CSV table of C-alpha atoms and ligand atoms in Angstrom, one decimal:
chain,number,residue,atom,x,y,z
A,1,UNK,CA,112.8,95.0,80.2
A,2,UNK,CA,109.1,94.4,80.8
A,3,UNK,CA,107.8,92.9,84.5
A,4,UNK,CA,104.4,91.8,84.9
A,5,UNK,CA,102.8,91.2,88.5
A,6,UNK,CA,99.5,89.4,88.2
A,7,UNK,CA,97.8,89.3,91.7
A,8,UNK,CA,94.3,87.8,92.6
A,9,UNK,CA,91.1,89.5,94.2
A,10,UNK,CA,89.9,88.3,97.6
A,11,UNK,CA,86.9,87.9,99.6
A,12,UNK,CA,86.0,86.8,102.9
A,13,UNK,CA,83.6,83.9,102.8
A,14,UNK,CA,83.2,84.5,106.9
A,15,UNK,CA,84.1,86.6,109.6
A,16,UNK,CA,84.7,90.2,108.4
A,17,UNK,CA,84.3,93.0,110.8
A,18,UNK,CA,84.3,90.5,113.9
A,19,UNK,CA,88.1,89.6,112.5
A,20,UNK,CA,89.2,93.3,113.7
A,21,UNK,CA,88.2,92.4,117.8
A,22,UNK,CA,90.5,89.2,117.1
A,23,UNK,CA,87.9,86.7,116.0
A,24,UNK,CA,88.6,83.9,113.4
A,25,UNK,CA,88.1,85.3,110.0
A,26,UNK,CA,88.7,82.8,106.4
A,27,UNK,CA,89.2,84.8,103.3
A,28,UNK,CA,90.1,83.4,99.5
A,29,UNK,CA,91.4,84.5,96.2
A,30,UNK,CA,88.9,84.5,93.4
A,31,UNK,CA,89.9,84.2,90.0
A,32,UNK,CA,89.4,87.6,89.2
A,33,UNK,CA,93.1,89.6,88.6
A,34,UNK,CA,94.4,93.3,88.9
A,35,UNK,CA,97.9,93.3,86.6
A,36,UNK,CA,100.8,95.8,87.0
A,37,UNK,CA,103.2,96.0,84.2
A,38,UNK,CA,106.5,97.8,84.5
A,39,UNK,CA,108.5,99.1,81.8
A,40,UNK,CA,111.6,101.1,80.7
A,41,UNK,CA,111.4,105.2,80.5
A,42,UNK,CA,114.0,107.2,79.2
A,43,UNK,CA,113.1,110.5,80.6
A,44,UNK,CA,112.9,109.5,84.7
A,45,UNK,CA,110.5,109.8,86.6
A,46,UNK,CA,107.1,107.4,86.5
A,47,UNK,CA,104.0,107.0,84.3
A,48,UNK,CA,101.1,105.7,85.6
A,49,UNK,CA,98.9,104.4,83.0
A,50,UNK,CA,95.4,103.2,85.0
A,51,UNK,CA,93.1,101.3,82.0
A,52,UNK,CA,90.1,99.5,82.6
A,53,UNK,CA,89.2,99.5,86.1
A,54,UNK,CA,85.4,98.5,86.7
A,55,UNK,CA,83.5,101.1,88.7
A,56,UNK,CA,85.8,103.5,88.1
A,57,UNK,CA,84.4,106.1,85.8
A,58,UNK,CA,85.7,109.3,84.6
A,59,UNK,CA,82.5,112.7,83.4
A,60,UNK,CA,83.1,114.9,81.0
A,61,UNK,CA,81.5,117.9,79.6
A,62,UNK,CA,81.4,118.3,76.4
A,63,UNK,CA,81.4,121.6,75.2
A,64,UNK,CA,81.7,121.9,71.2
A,65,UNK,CA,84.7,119.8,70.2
A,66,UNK,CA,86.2,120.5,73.6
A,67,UNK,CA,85.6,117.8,76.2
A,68,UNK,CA,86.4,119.1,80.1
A,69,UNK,CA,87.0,116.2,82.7
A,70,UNK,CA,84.3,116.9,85.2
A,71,UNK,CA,86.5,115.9,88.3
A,72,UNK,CA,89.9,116.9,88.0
A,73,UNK,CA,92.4,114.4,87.6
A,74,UNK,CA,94.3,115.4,90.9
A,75,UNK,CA,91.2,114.4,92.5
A,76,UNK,CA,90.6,111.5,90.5
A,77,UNK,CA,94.1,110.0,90.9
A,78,UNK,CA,93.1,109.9,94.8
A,79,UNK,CA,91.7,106.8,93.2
A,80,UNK,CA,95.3,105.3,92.6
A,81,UNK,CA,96.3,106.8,96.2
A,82,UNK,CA,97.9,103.0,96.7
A,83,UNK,CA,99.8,102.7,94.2
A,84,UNK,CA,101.4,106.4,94.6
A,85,UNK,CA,102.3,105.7,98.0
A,86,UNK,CA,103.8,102.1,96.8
A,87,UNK,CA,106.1,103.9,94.8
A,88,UNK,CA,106.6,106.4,97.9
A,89,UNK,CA,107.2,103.6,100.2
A,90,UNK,CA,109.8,101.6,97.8
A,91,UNK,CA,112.1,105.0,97.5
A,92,UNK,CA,112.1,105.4,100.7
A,93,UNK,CA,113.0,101.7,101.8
A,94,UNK,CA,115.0,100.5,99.2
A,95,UNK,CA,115.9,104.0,96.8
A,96,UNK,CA,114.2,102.8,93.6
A,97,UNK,CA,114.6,106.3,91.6
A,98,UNK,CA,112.2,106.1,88.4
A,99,UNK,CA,112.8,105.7,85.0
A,100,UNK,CA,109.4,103.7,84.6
A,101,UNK,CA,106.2,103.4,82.9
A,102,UNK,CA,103.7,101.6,85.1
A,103,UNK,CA,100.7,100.2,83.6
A,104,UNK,CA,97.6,98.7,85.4
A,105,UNK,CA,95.0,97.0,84.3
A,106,UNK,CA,92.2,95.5,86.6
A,107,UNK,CA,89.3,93.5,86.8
A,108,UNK,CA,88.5,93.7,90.3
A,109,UNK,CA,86.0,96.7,90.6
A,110,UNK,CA,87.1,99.9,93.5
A,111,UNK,CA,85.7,100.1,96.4
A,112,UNK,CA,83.4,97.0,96.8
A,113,UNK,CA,85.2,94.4,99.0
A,114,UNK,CA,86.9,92.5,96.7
A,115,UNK,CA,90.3,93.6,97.7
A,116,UNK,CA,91.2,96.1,94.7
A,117,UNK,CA,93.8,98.1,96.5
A,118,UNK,CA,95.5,95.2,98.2
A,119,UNK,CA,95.9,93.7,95.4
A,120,UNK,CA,97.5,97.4,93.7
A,121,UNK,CA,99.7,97.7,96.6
A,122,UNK,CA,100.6,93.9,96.3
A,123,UNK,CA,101.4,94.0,92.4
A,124,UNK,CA,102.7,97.2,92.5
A,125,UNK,CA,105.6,96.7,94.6
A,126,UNK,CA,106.1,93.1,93.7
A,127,UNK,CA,106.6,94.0,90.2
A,128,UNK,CA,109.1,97.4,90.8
A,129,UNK,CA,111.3,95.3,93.2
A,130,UNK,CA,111.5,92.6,90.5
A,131,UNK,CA,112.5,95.4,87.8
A,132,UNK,CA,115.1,97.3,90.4
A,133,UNK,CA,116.5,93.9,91.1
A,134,UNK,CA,115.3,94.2,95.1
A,135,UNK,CA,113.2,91.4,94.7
A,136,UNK,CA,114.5,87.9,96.3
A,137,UNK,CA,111.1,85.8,96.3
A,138,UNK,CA,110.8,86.7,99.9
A,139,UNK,CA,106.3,86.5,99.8
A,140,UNK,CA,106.4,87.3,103.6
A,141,UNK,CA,108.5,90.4,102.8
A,142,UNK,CA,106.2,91.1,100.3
A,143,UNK,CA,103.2,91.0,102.3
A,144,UNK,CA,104.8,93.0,104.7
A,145,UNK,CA,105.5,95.7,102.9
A,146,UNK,CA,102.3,96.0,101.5
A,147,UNK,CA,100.6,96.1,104.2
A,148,UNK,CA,102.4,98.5,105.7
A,149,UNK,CA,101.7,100.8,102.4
A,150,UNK,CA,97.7,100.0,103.6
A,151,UNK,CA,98.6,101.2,107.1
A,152,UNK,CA,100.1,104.3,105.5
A,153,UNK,CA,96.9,105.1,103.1
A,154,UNK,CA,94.1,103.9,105.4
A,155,UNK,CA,95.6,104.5,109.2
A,156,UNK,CA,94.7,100.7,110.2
A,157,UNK,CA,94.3,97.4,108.2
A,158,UNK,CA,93.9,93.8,108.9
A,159,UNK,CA,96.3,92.0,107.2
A,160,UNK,CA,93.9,89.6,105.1
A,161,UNK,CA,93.8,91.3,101.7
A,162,UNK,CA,97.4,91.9,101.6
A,163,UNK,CA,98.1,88.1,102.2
A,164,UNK,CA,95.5,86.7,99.6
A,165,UNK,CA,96.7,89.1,97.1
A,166,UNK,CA,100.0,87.7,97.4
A,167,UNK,CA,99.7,84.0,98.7
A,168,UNK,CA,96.0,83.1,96.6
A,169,UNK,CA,94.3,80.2,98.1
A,170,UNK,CA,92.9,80.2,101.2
A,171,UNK,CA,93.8,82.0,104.7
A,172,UNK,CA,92.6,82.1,108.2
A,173,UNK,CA,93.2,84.6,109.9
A,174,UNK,CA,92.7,84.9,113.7
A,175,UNK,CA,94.2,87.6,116.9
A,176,UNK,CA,95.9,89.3,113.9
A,177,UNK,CA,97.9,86.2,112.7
A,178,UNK,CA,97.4,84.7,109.0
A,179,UNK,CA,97.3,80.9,108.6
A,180,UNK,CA,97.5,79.3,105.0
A,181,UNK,CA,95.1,76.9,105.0
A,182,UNK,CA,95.8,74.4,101.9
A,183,UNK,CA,93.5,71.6,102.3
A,184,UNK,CA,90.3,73.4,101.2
A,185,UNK,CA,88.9,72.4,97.8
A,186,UNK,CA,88.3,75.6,94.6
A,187,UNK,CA,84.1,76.7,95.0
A,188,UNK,CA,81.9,78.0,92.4
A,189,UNK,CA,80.7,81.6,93.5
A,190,UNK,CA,78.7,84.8,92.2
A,191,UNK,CA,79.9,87.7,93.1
A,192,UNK,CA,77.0,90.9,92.7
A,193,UNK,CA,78.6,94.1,92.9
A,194,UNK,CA,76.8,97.3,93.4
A,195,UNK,CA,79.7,99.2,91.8
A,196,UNK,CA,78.3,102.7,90.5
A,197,UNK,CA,80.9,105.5,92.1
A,198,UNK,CA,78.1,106.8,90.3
A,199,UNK,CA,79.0,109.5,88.0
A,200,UNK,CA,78.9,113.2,89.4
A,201,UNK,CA,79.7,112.4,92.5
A,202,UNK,CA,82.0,115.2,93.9
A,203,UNK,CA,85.4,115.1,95.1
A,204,UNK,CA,84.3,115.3,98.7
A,205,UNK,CA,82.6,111.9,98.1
A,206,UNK,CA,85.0,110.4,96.1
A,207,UNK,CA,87.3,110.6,99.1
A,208,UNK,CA,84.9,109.2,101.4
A,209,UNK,CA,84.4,106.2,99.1
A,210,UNK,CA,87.7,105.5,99.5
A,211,UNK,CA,87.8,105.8,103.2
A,212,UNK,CA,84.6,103.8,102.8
A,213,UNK,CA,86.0,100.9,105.0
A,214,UNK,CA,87.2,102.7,108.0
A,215,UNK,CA,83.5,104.6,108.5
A,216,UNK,CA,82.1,101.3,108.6
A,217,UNK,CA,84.7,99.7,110.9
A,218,UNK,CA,83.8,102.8,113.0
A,219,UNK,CA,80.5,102.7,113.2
A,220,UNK,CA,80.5,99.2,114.2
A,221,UNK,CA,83.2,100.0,117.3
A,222,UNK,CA,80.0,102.8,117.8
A,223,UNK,CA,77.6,99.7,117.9
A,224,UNK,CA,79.9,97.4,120.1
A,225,UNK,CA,80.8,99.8,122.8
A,226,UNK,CA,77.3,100.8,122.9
A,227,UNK,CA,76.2,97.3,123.8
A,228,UNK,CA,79.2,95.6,124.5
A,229,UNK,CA,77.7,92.5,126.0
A,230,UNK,CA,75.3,92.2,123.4
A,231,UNK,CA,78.4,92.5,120.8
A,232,UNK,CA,80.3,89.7,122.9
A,233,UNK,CA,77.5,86.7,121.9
A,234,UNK,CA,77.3,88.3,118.1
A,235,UNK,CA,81.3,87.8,118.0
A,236,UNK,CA,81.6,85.1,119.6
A,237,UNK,CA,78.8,83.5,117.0
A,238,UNK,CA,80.9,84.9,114.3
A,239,UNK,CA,84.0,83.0,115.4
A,240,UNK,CA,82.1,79.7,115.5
A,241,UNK,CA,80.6,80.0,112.2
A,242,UNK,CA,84.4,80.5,110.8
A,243,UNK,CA,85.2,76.8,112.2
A,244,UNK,CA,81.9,75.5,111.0
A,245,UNK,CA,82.5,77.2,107.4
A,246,UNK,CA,86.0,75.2,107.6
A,247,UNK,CA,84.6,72.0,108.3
A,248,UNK,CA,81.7,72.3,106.1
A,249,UNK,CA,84.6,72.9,103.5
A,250,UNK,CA,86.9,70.8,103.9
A,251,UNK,CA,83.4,67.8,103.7
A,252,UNK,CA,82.2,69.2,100.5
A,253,UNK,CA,79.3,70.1,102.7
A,254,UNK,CA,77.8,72.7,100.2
A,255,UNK,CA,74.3,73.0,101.3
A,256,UNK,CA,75.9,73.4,105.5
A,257,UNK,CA,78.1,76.1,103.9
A,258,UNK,CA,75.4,78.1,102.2
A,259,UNK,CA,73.3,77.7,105.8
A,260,UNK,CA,76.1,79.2,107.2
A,261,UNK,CA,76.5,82.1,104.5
A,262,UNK,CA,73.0,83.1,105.8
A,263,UNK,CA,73.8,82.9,109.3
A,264,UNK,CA,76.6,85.1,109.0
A,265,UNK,CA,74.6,87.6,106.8
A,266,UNK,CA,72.5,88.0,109.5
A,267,UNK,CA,75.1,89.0,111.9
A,268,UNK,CA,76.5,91.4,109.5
A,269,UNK,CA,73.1,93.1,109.6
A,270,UNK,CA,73.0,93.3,112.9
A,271,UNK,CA,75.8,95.6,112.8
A,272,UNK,CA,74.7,97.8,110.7
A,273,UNK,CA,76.9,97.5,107.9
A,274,UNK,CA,74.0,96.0,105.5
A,275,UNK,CA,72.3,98.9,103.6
A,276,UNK,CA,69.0,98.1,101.5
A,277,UNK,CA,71.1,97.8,97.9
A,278,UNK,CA,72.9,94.8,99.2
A,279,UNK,CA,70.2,93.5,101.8
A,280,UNK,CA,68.5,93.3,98.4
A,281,UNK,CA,70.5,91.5,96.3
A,282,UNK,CA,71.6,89.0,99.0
A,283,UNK,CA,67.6,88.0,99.6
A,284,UNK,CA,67.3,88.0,96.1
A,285,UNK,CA,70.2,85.5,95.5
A,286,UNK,CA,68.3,83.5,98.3
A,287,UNK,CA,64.9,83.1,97.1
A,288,UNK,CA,66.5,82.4,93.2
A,289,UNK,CA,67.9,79.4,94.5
A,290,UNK,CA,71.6,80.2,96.1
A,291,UNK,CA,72.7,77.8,98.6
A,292,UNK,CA,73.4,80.9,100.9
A,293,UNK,CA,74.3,84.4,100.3
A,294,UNK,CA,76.2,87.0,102.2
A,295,UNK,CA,77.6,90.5,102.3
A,296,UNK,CA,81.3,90.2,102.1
A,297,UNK,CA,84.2,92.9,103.6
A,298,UNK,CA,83.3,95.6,104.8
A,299,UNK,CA,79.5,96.2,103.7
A,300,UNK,CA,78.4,99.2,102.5
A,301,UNK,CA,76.9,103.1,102.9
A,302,UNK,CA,73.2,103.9,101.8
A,303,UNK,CA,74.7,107.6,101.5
A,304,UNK,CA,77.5,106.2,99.1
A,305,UNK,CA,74.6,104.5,97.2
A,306,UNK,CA,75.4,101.1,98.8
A,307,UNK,CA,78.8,100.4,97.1
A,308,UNK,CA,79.6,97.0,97.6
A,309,UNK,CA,79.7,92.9,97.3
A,310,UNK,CA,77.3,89.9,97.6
A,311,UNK,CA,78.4,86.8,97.0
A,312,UNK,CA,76.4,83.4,96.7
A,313,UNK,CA,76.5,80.1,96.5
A,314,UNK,CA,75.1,78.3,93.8
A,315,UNK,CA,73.7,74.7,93.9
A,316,UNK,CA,75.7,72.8,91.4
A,317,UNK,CA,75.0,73.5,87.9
A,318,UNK,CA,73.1,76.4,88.2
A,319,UNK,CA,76.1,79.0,88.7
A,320,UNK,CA,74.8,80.8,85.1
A,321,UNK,CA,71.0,81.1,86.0
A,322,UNK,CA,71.4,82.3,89.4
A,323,UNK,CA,74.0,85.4,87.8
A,324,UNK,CA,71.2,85.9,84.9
A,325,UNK,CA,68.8,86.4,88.0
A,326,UNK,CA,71.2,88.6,90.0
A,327,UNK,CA,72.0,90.4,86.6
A,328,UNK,CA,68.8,92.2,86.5
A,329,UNK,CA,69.2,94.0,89.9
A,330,UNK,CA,71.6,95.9,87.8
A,331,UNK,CA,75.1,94.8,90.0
A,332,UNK,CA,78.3,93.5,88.2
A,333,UNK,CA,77.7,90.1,88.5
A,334,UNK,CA,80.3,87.2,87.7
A,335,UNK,CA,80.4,83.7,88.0
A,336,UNK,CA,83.8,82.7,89.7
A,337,UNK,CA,85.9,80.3,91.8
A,338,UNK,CA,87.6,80.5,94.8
A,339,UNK,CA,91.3,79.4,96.1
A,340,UNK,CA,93.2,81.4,92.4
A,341,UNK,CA,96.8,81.6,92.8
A,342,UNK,CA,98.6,84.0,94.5
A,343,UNK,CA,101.1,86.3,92.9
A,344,UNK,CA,102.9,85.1,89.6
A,345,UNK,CA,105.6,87.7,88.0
A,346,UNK,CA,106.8,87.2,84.2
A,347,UNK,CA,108.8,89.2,83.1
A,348,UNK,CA,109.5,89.8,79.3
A,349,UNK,CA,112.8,91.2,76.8
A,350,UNK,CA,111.6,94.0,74.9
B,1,LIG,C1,87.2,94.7,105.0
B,1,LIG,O1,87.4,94.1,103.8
B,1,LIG,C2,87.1,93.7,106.1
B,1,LIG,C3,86.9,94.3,107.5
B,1,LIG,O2,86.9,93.2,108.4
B,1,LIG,C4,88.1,95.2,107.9
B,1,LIG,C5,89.4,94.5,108.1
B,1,LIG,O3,89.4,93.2,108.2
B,1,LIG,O4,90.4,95.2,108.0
B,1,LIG,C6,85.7,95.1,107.7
């Protein structure tokens, strides 16, 4: 037997960081999908097969005919640490036992906002409860127990990633509670991702990438209970934007949602989380004609060369030139729509 969980990648259009002190936050599934495939093994045990994850890259040195893997793969496979405790998690909940080969193929690129290892928690247990039979179509179990396998990697975790990887379409999400919001109509976007975990990095910094999120959500708690009544007007901004962004939505107001984008970007950079890679890109998008342009998730690290997402909102028709012209900052860029659909499982006779 052969299960395949196909989950999408998300991104917040408003509201991230100000969503952890309770604030509204909406979030939506792009069209851009991370695959787990589960299949039969006769010795026990599992085999994780990663392939084709952007931004993930792998040094070698080459010495003769001999090529030595510059980081060692222990270290490297910190990289899947969310799928390893998935599998940790499901033997301990429900006695899953091996016996698999697990194969995962991604589009969404680590580490750069766009969800990646909600949506390898999400399609990773998804698809081993489907092939041990545990699986009963339950999404809200589902996005439960993912979660809780964030919780476990990362300490503490809104739960927005974990229920657009697994629901698709839009969600609000406010005081810690996820709405599905299913009157809001699909959006052209271009995503620019400053992606390189740039090869040689070390270990040491390949762990911090992956803790990337929680040293920004630190340093903005830093920032807010430095000036906490300052903080209280930028959040309480934040919130309104969200119900602006809705409405401007749910009108087909494009240009009003792009104003917003750029409303929002500047209250991300009040806080810090805006380093001069993406502050880049984002005023590039603006002046090449983007309706508005944002930071999205967490932000990023000048020290971890800026790692992270724009997105932008083209003016219709002109999706293709503004990518061409975010293209030559050197990000991943990629023209895609919002509100995908959530997870789909297929599974397949051998
Ligand atoms: C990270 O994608 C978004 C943050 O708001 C953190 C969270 O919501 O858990 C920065």
């Amino acid at each position: 037997m052969r299960i395949i969980a196909s989950v999408p990648a998300k991104v917040i259009l408003f509201g991230e960081h100000f969503v952890v002190y309770g604030k509204r936050a909406l979030a939506t599934a792009l069209n851009l999908r991370l695959n787990v495939e589960v299949s039969d093994r006769a010795e026990g045990g599992y085999q994780l097969n990663v392939e084709n994850i952007p931004s993930f890259g792998l040094q070698m040195e080459l010495t003769g005919t001999k090529a030595q893997p510059f980081i060692d793969y222990e270290q490297a496979s910190r990289a899947i640490v969310y799928i390893r405790y998935a599998i940790r998690y499901l033997e301990r909940m429900y006695g899953i036992d091996g016996g698999v080969v697990i194969r995962v193929r991604s589009d969404i690129p680590l580490s750069a906002g766009l969800g990646s290892s909600a949506a390898a928690s999400v399609a990773t247990i998804a698809a081993l409860k489907r092939y041990f039979g545990l699986w009963n179509g339950d999404l809200e179990e589902l996005r439960e127990d993912a979660h809780n396998v964030e919780k476990a990697v990362q300490g503490s975790a809104s739960p927005t990633d974990t229920a657009i990887s697994t629901y698709g379409g839009y969600v609000l999400i406010e005081g810690g509670e996820v709405e599905r919001l299913y009157d809001l109509p699909a959006i052209d976007l271009v995503t620019g991702t400053i992606c390189s975990i740039p090869l040689g990095i070390g270990p040491e910094q390949l762990d911090e990438l992956r803790l990337k999120t929680r040293k920004l959500v630190e340093n903005v708690k830093a920032r807010k209970e430095a000036f906490s009544g300052v903080f209280e007007h930028i959040a309480s901004a934040a919130d309104a934007l969200t119900e602006e962004a809705i409405a401007a939505l749910r009108h087909h107001d494009l240009s009003g949602l792009g104003c917003l984008m750029n409303i929002n970007q500047g209250l991300l950079d009040s806080l810090g989380v805006v380093p001069r890679q993406l502050s880049e890109l984002v005023k590039l998008a603006q002046e090449s004609g983007a309706l508005g342009a944002k930071v999205t998730g967490a932000g990023g690290l000048a020290e971890l060369g800026g790692t992270g997402t724009v997105i932008a909102l083209p003016s219709a028709g002109q999706s293709y030139k503004l990518a061409i012209a975010m293209g030559l900052t050197g990000a991943l860029v990629r023209n895609l729509k919002t509100n995908a659909e959530g997870l789909v499982i297929e599974e397949e006779p051998v």
